XYZ file of C-alpha atoms in Angstrom:
611
model
C -21.043 -9.789 -16.445
C -20.683 -11.430 -19.900
C -18.428 -9.919 -22.476
C -19.862 -7.810 -25.243
C -19.900 -8.827 -28.862
C -17.008 -6.155 -29.433
C -15.026 -7.682 -26.604
C -15.503 -11.244 -27.872
C -14.231 -10.200 -31.266
C -11.291 -8.508 -29.617
C -10.488 -11.424 -27.566
C -10.295 -13.485 -30.802
C -7.814 -11.051 -32.038
C -5.939 -11.202 -28.888
C -5.656 -15.030 -29.321
C -4.099 -14.369 -32.614
C -1.766 -11.950 -31.074
C -0.386 -14.633 -28.921
C 0.751 -16.479 -32.116
C 2.354 -13.460 -33.707
C 4.349 -10.233 -32.850
C 3.042 -6.918 -31.799
C 4.967 -5.428 -34.638
C 2.999 -7.605 -37.081
C -0.292 -6.417 -35.369
C 0.542 -2.876 -36.007
C 1.359 -3.616 -39.625
C -1.911 -5.272 -40.003
C -4.213 -2.910 -38.073
C -6.976 -1.938 -38.611
C -8.586 -4.106 -41.330
C -12.238 -2.694 -41.280
C -11.654 -0.843 -38.031
C -14.984 0.714 -38.071
C -16.812 -2.484 -38.527
C -15.063 -3.947 -35.438
C -15.955 -0.676 -33.669
C -19.613 -1.364 -34.173
C -20.022 -3.329 -31.016
C -22.438 -3.136 -28.053
C -21.425 -1.602 -24.701
C -22.335 -3.599 -21.681
C -24.814 -1.150 -20.125
C -24.832 -1.312 -16.258
C -27.910 -2.468 -14.425
C -31.106 -3.771 -15.971
C -33.869 -2.141 -17.929
C -36.483 -3.053 -20.459
C -37.665 -0.992 -23.336
C -40.175 0.918 -21.289
C -42.991 3.089 -22.710
C -41.630 6.589 -22.374
C -40.347 8.419 -25.420
C -37.132 9.496 -23.686
C -34.497 7.675 -21.884
C -31.936 9.213 -19.480
C -28.492 7.755 -20.319
C -25.715 8.271 -17.640
C -22.333 9.100 -18.960
C -19.546 8.785 -16.503
C -16.124 10.071 -17.734
C -12.620 10.932 -16.562
C -9.305 11.664 -18.156
C -5.524 11.707 -17.614
C -5.393 8.828 -15.145
C -1.678 8.321 -15.875
C -1.588 5.080 -13.963
C -2.365 6.515 -10.529
C -3.697 3.400 -8.916
C -2.766 4.403 -5.450
C -3.888 7.786 -4.057
C -1.644 10.553 -5.552
C 0.514 12.234 -2.928
C 0.619 15.905 -1.980
C -0.894 18.490 -4.187
C -1.392 15.990 -6.871
C -3.915 14.196 -4.599
C -6.030 17.276 -3.738
C -8.720 19.280 -5.322
C -10.012 22.730 -4.678
C -13.539 23.462 -3.635
C -15.088 26.905 -3.604
C -17.836 27.391 -0.958
C -20.832 29.751 -1.577
C -19.136 32.444 0.487
C -16.123 32.509 -1.888
C -13.733 30.775 0.483
C -11.678 27.716 -0.765
C -10.740 24.503 0.738
C -8.867 21.485 -0.461
C -10.214 17.934 -0.531
C -7.939 14.753 -0.495
C -9.015 12.721 -3.579
C -8.133 9.978 -6.017
C -7.049 6.371 -5.891
C -8.419 3.438 -7.787
C -9.989 1.794 -4.783
C -12.041 4.829 -4.233
C -12.666 5.672 -7.836
C -14.145 2.125 -8.351
C -16.424 2.557 -5.314
C -17.664 5.996 -6.435
C -18.220 4.841 -9.984
C -20.182 1.668 -8.815
C -22.262 3.605 -6.545
C -23.010 6.263 -9.144
C -24.227 3.492 -11.572
C -26.902 2.185 -9.075
C -30.430 2.959 -10.316
C -29.197 3.830 -13.777
C -30.066 0.960 -16.184
C -28.435 3.037 -19.035
C -24.910 3.888 -17.872
C -21.719 4.325 -19.932
C -18.337 4.952 -18.594
C -15.828 6.673 -20.969
C -12.476 8.350 -20.916
C -10.483 10.993 -22.791
C -7.005 9.493 -22.936
C -3.785 9.410 -21.070
C -4.856 6.379 -19.082
C -1.317 5.184 -19.047
C 1.998 6.764 -19.593
C 4.102 8.919 -17.026
C 2.782 6.523 -14.376
C 3.921 5.956 -10.690
C 6.296 3.086 -10.247
C 3.571 0.583 -9.259
C 2.174 0.733 -12.777
C 5.110 2.122 -14.803
C 7.560 -0.559 -13.809
C 5.281 -3.046 -15.283
C 4.694 -1.099 -18.462
C 1.224 -0.124 -17.214
C -0.220 -3.610 -17.298
C -1.670 -3.066 -13.759
C -3.599 0.064 -14.883
C -5.109 -1.658 -17.913
C -6.221 -4.485 -15.547
C -7.714 -1.977 -13.106
C -9.606 -0.238 -15.935
C -11.068 -3.530 -16.924
C -12.288 -4.103 -13.428
C -13.673 -0.543 -13.463
C -15.820 -1.704 -16.523
C -14.575 1.293 -18.648
C -16.592 1.021 -21.907
C -14.318 3.079 -24.266
C -11.443 5.703 -24.295
C -9.638 7.851 -26.794
C -5.979 7.617 -26.925
C -3.902 10.434 -25.419
C -0.326 11.570 -26.299
C 1.096 9.508 -23.353
C -0.349 6.310 -24.889
C 2.503 6.756 -27.339
C 5.318 7.251 -24.855
C 6.563 3.742 -25.564
C 5.464 3.863 -29.292
C 2.619 2.514 -31.371
C 3.625 -1.090 -30.931
C 3.281 -0.917 -27.158
C -0.059 0.755 -27.549
C -1.202 -2.090 -29.659
C -0.078 -4.400 -26.819
C -2.126 -2.454 -24.319
C -5.121 -2.943 -26.578
C -4.693 -6.553 -27.720
C -2.607 -8.082 -25.122
C 0.631 -10.222 -25.038
C 3.713 -10.073 -22.852
C 6.233 -7.390 -23.076
C 8.749 -7.864 -26.125
C 11.874 -7.566 -24.044
C 10.985 -8.153 -20.509
C 8.465 -10.920 -20.960
C 5.641 -11.880 -18.657
C 5.568 -10.277 -15.182
C 3.538 -12.796 -13.641
C 3.121 -16.687 -13.520
C 0.056 -18.951 -13.482
C -0.826 -21.244 -10.588
C 1.084 -24.037 -12.578
C 4.263 -21.700 -12.732
C 3.903 -20.878 -16.439
C 4.202 -17.365 -17.827
C 0.966 -15.540 -17.414
C 0.039 -13.646 -20.564
C -1.271 -10.098 -20.286
C -4.764 -10.000 -21.614
C -5.001 -6.420 -22.745
C -7.961 -4.018 -22.610
C -11.485 -5.169 -22.560
C -12.509 -1.710 -23.731
C -11.640 -0.224 -27.221
C -9.005 2.457 -27.584
C -10.240 4.846 -30.319
C -7.709 6.692 -32.421
C -9.631 8.284 -35.387
C -7.099 10.883 -36.187
C -3.951 8.701 -35.903
C -3.344 7.064 -39.262
C -0.670 5.015 -41.056
C 1.062 7.448 -43.480
C 1.188 4.839 -46.174
C -2.423 3.914 -46.228
C -4.268 6.799 -44.387
C -6.230 4.134 -42.219
C -6.511 4.650 -38.424
C -4.176 2.414 -36.361
C -6.954 1.499 -34.072
C -10.857 1.803 -34.151
C -12.001 5.309 -34.923
C -15.314 5.079 -33.256
C -17.459 2.840 -31.081
C -21.157 2.321 -30.970
C -22.729 1.672 -27.568
C -26.178 -0.023 -27.748
C -28.729 -1.207 -25.245
C -32.470 -1.878 -25.864
C -32.361 0.132 -29.129
C -30.716 3.048 -27.478
C -27.559 3.850 -29.556
C -24.755 6.344 -28.799
C -21.653 6.601 -31.008
C -18.297 7.740 -29.569
C -15.510 9.138 -31.633
C -12.019 9.268 -30.090
C -9.103 11.496 -31.138
C -5.910 12.772 -29.587
C -4.350 16.133 -30.032
C -2.961 16.761 -33.386
C 0.207 18.170 -31.861
C 1.203 14.803 -30.351
C 4.340 14.419 -32.397
C 5.783 17.433 -30.794
C 5.559 15.893 -27.311
C 6.492 12.312 -27.678
C 9.624 10.388 -28.854
C 9.750 10.461 -32.602
C 10.899 6.825 -33.030
C 7.725 5.386 -31.472
C 5.401 7.022 -33.917
C 7.418 6.747 -37.143
C 5.279 6.182 -40.066
C 2.138 7.653 -38.417
C 0.313 10.805 -39.087
C -1.705 12.804 -36.527
C -4.731 14.382 -38.387
C -6.729 17.573 -37.532
C -9.051 16.878 -34.598
C -12.095 18.901 -36.054
C -11.829 17.458 -39.521
C -11.660 13.915 -38.136
C -14.532 14.143 -35.666
C -16.618 15.722 -38.447
C -15.710 12.935 -40.923
C -16.691 10.110 -38.526
C -19.874 12.036 -37.459
C -21.138 11.555 -41.055
C -20.037 7.910 -40.954
C -22.002 7.284 -37.732
C -25.100 9.175 -39.126
C -25.065 6.985 -42.160
C -25.271 4.013 -39.874
C -28.335 5.460 -38.304
C -26.452 6.760 -35.061
C -27.610 10.291 -34.325
C -26.523 10.655 -30.662
C -22.696 11.187 -30.745
C -20.004 12.063 -28.049
C -16.540 13.069 -29.047
C -13.703 11.887 -26.706
C -10.986 14.450 -27.352
C -7.571 14.380 -25.708
C -7.148 18.159 -25.890
C -8.329 20.772 -23.527
C -8.556 24.193 -22.059
C -7.831 26.420 -19.065
C -10.817 27.573 -16.982
C -10.673 30.945 -15.134
C -10.631 29.142 -11.773
C -8.797 26.206 -10.403
C -11.772 25.028 -8.308
C -13.462 21.882 -9.735
C -16.892 23.329 -8.988
C -16.310 26.567 -10.724
C -19.195 27.821 -12.662
C -17.612 27.976 -16.097
C -20.565 29.708 -17.629
C -20.281 32.796 -15.267
C -20.895 35.920 -17.188
C -18.351 38.081 -15.397
C -15.235 39.604 -17.111
C -12.391 37.180 -17.280
C -14.717 34.253 -16.541
C -15.133 31.021 -18.693
C -12.585 28.997 -20.366
C -9.728 29.654 -22.845
C -7.242 27.383 -24.845
C -7.309 25.098 -27.771
C -10.665 23.449 -26.849
C -12.585 26.659 -27.385
C -11.812 26.922 -31.049
C -12.147 23.142 -31.553
C -15.540 23.119 -29.913
C -16.892 25.988 -31.990
C -16.096 24.182 -35.091
C -16.977 20.477 -34.428
C -20.295 19.350 -36.156
C -23.398 20.408 -34.303
C -24.479 16.667 -34.636
C -21.946 15.982 -31.841
C -23.870 16.233 -28.561
C -21.044 16.627 -26.094
C -17.292 16.768 -25.885
C -15.420 14.894 -23.131
C -11.870 16.336 -23.072
C -8.546 16.118 -21.262
C -4.849 16.847 -21.630
C -4.708 20.152 -19.534
C -5.338 18.425 -16.282
C -7.963 20.936 -15.485
C -11.498 20.571 -14.097
C -14.470 22.238 -15.969
C -17.900 21.762 -17.028
C -18.619 24.515 -19.673
C -21.081 25.321 -22.406
C -19.443 26.378 -25.617
C -21.533 27.217 -28.606
C -21.355 24.836 -31.593
C -21.170 26.082 -35.289
C -24.950 26.708 -35.363
C -24.707 28.890 -32.187
C -26.351 26.413 -29.766
C -24.660 25.715 -26.323
C -22.956 22.192 -26.079
C -21.472 20.692 -23.049
C -17.765 20.401 -22.820
C -16.223 18.543 -19.838
C -12.871 17.622 -18.174
C -12.377 15.793 -14.889
C -8.794 17.192 -13.919
C -6.479 14.306 -13.608
C -4.993 11.297 -11.642
C -8.551 9.930 -10.874
C -9.341 12.680 -8.472
C -12.636 13.570 -10.202
C -15.144 12.025 -12.513
C -17.875 13.792 -14.507
C -21.474 12.765 -14.236
C -23.441 13.690 -17.291
C -27.092 13.023 -18.045
C -27.884 12.507 -21.808
C -31.628 12.458 -22.478
C -32.108 10.166 -25.544
C -35.296 10.681 -27.621
C -36.283 7.244 -29.050
C -38.275 8.714 -31.827
C -35.420 11.060 -33.272
C -32.723 8.779 -31.880
C -30.938 11.915 -30.824
C -29.935 13.628 -27.581
C -32.228 16.351 -26.347
C -29.362 18.925 -26.125
C -31.301 21.345 -23.849
C -31.789 18.577 -21.341
C -28.050 17.634 -20.904
C -26.868 18.196 -17.415
C -23.326 17.631 -16.150
C -21.215 18.055 -12.971
C -17.726 16.979 -11.817
C -17.765 14.846 -8.686
C -14.908 14.356 -6.239
C -13.379 10.912 -5.762
C -13.246 11.315 -2.023
C -11.362 8.811 0.263
C -14.156 8.667 2.900
C -15.947 5.766 1.177
C -15.152 2.030 1.490
C -12.244 0.772 -0.663
C -13.218 -1.601 -3.568
C -11.692 -4.803 -2.327
C -10.935 -6.079 -5.849
C -8.786 -3.004 -6.411
C -6.927 -3.450 -3.073
C -6.064 -6.903 -3.988
C -4.843 -5.787 -7.394
C -2.720 -3.140 -5.909
C -1.306 -5.391 -3.282
C -0.399 -8.106 -5.780
C 1.489 -5.750 -7.921
C 3.094 -3.919 -4.938
C 4.561 -7.298 -3.853
C 6.222 -7.634 -7.214
C 7.454 -4.005 -7.093
C 8.471 -3.812 -3.536
C 12.176 -4.977 -3.876
C 12.848 -1.994 -6.257
C 10.327 0.508 -5.002
C 11.043 0.656 -1.269
C 14.889 1.230 -1.609
C 15.795 4.655 -0.013
C 17.547 7.155 -2.382
C 17.543 10.271 -0.285
C 16.084 12.352 2.519
C 14.124 15.611 2.660
C 13.189 18.033 5.540
C 9.967 19.099 4.067
C 7.591 18.689 1.068
C 9.429 19.724 -2.048
C 6.473 20.836 -4.136
C 5.459 21.089 -7.824
C 2.710 23.578 -7.908
C 0.769 23.759 -11.206
C 0.133 27.543 -11.002
C 3.771 28.666 -10.294
C 6.239 29.601 -13.058
C 9.308 28.284 -10.951
C 8.674 25.263 -8.892
C 10.827 24.094 -5.941
C 11.052 20.499 -7.314
C 11.901 21.895 -10.747
C 14.798 23.762 -9.318
C 16.012 20.593 -7.573
C 15.842 18.491 -10.780
C 17.593 21.274 -12.787
C 20.383 21.273 -10.161
C 20.617 17.440 -10.268
C 20.887 17.444 -14.016
C 23.506 20.214 -14.027
C 25.676 18.396 -11.452
C 25.417 15.196 -13.349
C 26.420 16.678 -16.590
C 28.925 19.401 -15.375
C 32.189 17.281 -15.092
C 34.398 17.822 -18.154
C 34.164 14.150 -18.994
C 30.418 14.266 -18.646
C 29.569 17.161 -20.869
C 30.966 20.192 -19.187
C 27.524 21.827 -18.645
C 27.213 25.256 -17.327
C 23.383 25.418 -16.812
C 20.473 23.083 -17.106
C 16.963 23.393 -18.491
C 14.139 21.130 -17.492
C 10.647 20.960 -19.211
C 7.908 21.505 -16.598
C 5.698 18.687 -17.933
C 8.441 16.190 -17.212
C 8.044 16.791 -13.421
C 5.076 14.535 -12.612
C 4.568 14.738 -8.898
C 5.831 16.420 -5.674
C 8.196 14.885 -3.140
C 6.292 14.558 -0.011
C 7.780 14.490 3.460
C 5.211 12.219 5.073
C 5.977 8.526 4.590
C 3.998 6.698 1.906
C 4.682 3.443 3.484
C 7.030 1.918 6.188
C 10.124 3.901 5.047
C 9.569 6.701 7.634
C 8.895 10.504 7.256
C 11.438 12.312 5.052
C 12.772 9.227 3.370
C 12.660 9.390 -0.592
C 12.216 5.922 -1.932
C 13.224 4.834 -5.383
C 9.401 4.493 -6.197
C 8.794 8.069 -5.178
C 11.664 9.397 -7.247
C 10.338 7.292 -10.191
C 6.888 8.905 -9.809
C 8.629 12.268 -10.192
C 10.581 11.410 -13.269
C 8.992 8.338 -14.922
C 10.071 8.810 -18.464
C 13.701 7.633 -18.132
C 14.794 10.325 -20.601
C 18.510 10.295 -21.213
C 20.404 13.381 -20.288
C 22.498 15.402 -22.841
C 24.902 18.309 -22.841
C 24.747 20.475 -25.864
C 26.155 23.710 -27.380
C 23.869 26.620 -27.656
C 24.764 30.206 -28.441
C 23.569 32.908 -26.218
C 21.274 34.117 -28.871
C 19.635 30.525 -29.046
C 19.472 30.337 -25.334
C 17.442 33.594 -25.202
C 15.326 32.355 -28.106
C 14.601 29.230 -26.043
C 13.469 31.325 -23.169
C 11.163 33.335 -25.472
C 9.673 30.125 -26.951
C 8.407 29.482 -23.430
C 5.709 32.174 -23.854
C 5.298 32.715 -27.669
C 4.407 30.616 -30.614
C 2.611 27.416 -29.685
C 3.331 28.152 -26.056
C 1.795 31.696 -25.953
C -1.629 30.727 -24.831
C -0.418 28.169 -22.127
C 3.287 29.045 -21.357
C 5.652 26.249 -20.602
C 8.197 27.803 -18.159
C 11.445 25.815 -18.142
C 12.933 25.021 -14.831
C 16.451 26.403 -14.491
C 19.491 25.484 -12.510
C 21.150 27.547 -9.819
C 22.942 30.568 -11.038
C 20.819 31.056 -14.178
C 18.400 34.066 -13.420
C 16.049 36.298 -15.559
C 12.871 38.272 -15.404
C 9.585 37.207 -16.906
C 7.265 40.155 -17.457
C 3.649 38.780 -17.767
C 2.158 42.281 -18.406
C 3.546 41.945 -21.901
C 2.783 39.541 -24.745
C 4.560 36.864 -26.599
C 8.373 36.951 -26.753
C 8.418 40.303 -25.138
C 7.612 38.761 -21.917
C 11.380 37.775 -21.467
C 13.375 40.815 -20.329
C 16.501 40.065 -22.446
C 18.784 42.399 -20.429
C 17.916 40.417 -17.296
C 19.148 36.991 -18.487
C 22.313 36.234 -16.614
C 24.548 33.206 -15.752
C 26.171 33.535 -12.306
C 25.505 37.290 -12.377
C 27.065 38.018 -15.796
C 24.728 38.841 -18.730
C 24.264 36.254 -21.434
C 26.351 37.166 -24.468
C 24.460 36.345 -27.732
C 27.615 35.445 -29.633
C 29.167 33.301 -26.919
C 28.752 29.467 -26.720
C 27.282 27.861 -23.629
C 27.207 24.139 -22.592
C 23.591 23.350 -21.605
C 22.279 20.168 -19.986
C 18.757 18.963 -20.894
C 16.937 15.785 -21.574
C 16.727 14.262 -24.956
C 13.124 15.243 -25.263
C 13.921 18.955 -24.967
C 17.004 18.540 -27.178
C 14.815 17.164 -29.888
C 12.633 20.409 -29.885
C 9.845 19.036 -27.678
C 7.120 20.992 -26.122
C 7.495 23.742 -28.865
C 11.241 24.625 -28.245
C 12.196 24.367 -31.881
C 15.444 26.314 -31.336
C 16.823 23.558 -29.139
C 17.069 21.300 -32.176
C 19.761 23.577 -33.525
C 22.123 22.749 -30.754
C 25.556 21.077 -31.516
C 28.175 18.763 -29.979
C 25.557 16.614 -28.219
C 27.016 14.320 -25.546
C 24.620 11.652 -23.953
C 24.795 10.940 -20.268
C 22.840 8.926 -17.761
C 18.934 9.091 -17.395
C 17.190 11.941 -15.711
C 16.129 9.667 -12.970
C 19.677 8.444 -12.330
C 20.735 12.099 -12.164
C 18.067 12.894 -9.556
C 18.830 9.856 -7.354
C 22.650 10.603 -7.552
C 21.931 14.114 -6.359
C 19.699 13.102 -3.486
C 22.291 10.533 -2.513
C 25.132 13.122 -2.520
C 23.287 15.931 -0.779
C 21.173 14.329 1.881
C 21.226 11.892 4.809
C 19.080 10.971 7.619
C 20.864 13.312 9.844
C 21.122 16.109 7.288
C 17.964 15.924 4.943
C 17.735 18.274 1.942
C 15.707 21.499 2.321
C 13.439 22.680 -0.497
C 15.076 25.132 -2.855
C 13.890 28.743 -2.404
C 12.624 29.158 -5.979
C 14.124 32.597 -6.459
C 15.698 32.302 -10.013
C 12.910 33.571 -12.073
C 11.542 37.021 -11.264
C 7.852 37.176 -12.300
C 6.167 40.511 -13.006
C 2.360 40.271 -13.137
């Protein structure tokens, strides 16, 4: 399929990128970004103008892939289905080989088809992609014929310069090119064929977006505009050094601003790709989000955002919370509008029908229909994806397949549990690594739950054998390579940190820190805000925490910098930096497990939850 005009212009920029540095690209971006964004999507299939007034446009969307090219393991690779009788069952789902087959099958018979995403395509990726700075995932998305995506917070994990490289291509600035051509020369990474949209991420000095703010898909006179934004709170959940000099603007104000820009260009059909989301009342992907019962529906940031985004926006494709939902949320004029999310890791995609009126050039809102579809593994694998995965696996194998430990059963990371067995294991590993006097003298450890990316699964993922934990599997659990720290906190600050789990920016969606052995407390969810922490129950090795006493606490640098809304942790003192979180986990597994004595899952009895 021939490249679109947008892609051809981007390829010219990529050629320039080969002659300059990615840093220079960032400094120069984006000159006339909205003009570059005015390209044409490829439009799958064939179709003429026809004679009908309306045209059904298929919108296939997904979010939060996080570089999961291979089927995710354990609970990360399953979705929950609720049957008509109310019983639930799980379905194995995900994997780029299957996602490609499902999307290609879904496009058949749809001459007007667009594939879009809502951010976090890369970042926090399994080793197969993460080891190569996510080049394999961008290559896979090119093969999937993704038309457009918004940026997510994880696109900034390695900083804005690396995001620019994902878009425009070029080899890694320190590790170089990972592959060679047939002639033995370095093979240059080509970058994304699709535009990354970052309407609300601007350079502080100029106020201009760092990447295209919008994209116009066009076929046979049918035009649909896409505006892409990430969550305004991104600076609080990524490394500050990588986004220095950037501003993250209000999502609603930005979408409404570019809605007017698109309207002035004659584009009246508009979809917002927004990397922010909500929490549906059910964890089932087929939950009827519009059920009228008490406690039904959806909560979280997306509700307020959707109620204030311009009525001219016809649908919102969202992400970030890794939840599955298809909901109607009223726009500012009171009319229902579709808001969707396809969970995470490529386990689902959303199939939406947008009925386009050629006369008004707008979407007939009352005709919009949407449903989440499971990326089942009972379909043929897409052979081009298999070849891609095999090629990168060959490069990764010497590192990925090295055994680092042994487990006797799955050590899970359940999304709906306050305390997670794997979270306990990681906190224990971090405490052990930072406890020696010359390593920091830590007395307890705190681990942010969002940093635990996958379970440890007992069943072998390859030829290593059941119960063997490979380096690749450990990397998938801890892919950020955060450095460990040991810091001083007073007892009062420690209790405040616990309260910040369930108050302030974390009140609506609590972020429960995982704690090391010997640190215990009660979390009373029948109360609200900071009162959910029963202060008198907070103990270390059975002794009540003294507000005036100083404690040495191990945590990663992300938490120590106040990440995830834990502002009080920035007040810590006497920081000592240790090894990385991954090194701490691997060292713990090596010290506490063997083939004959595998490590058992922790009991997860440190946090008492009252519901």
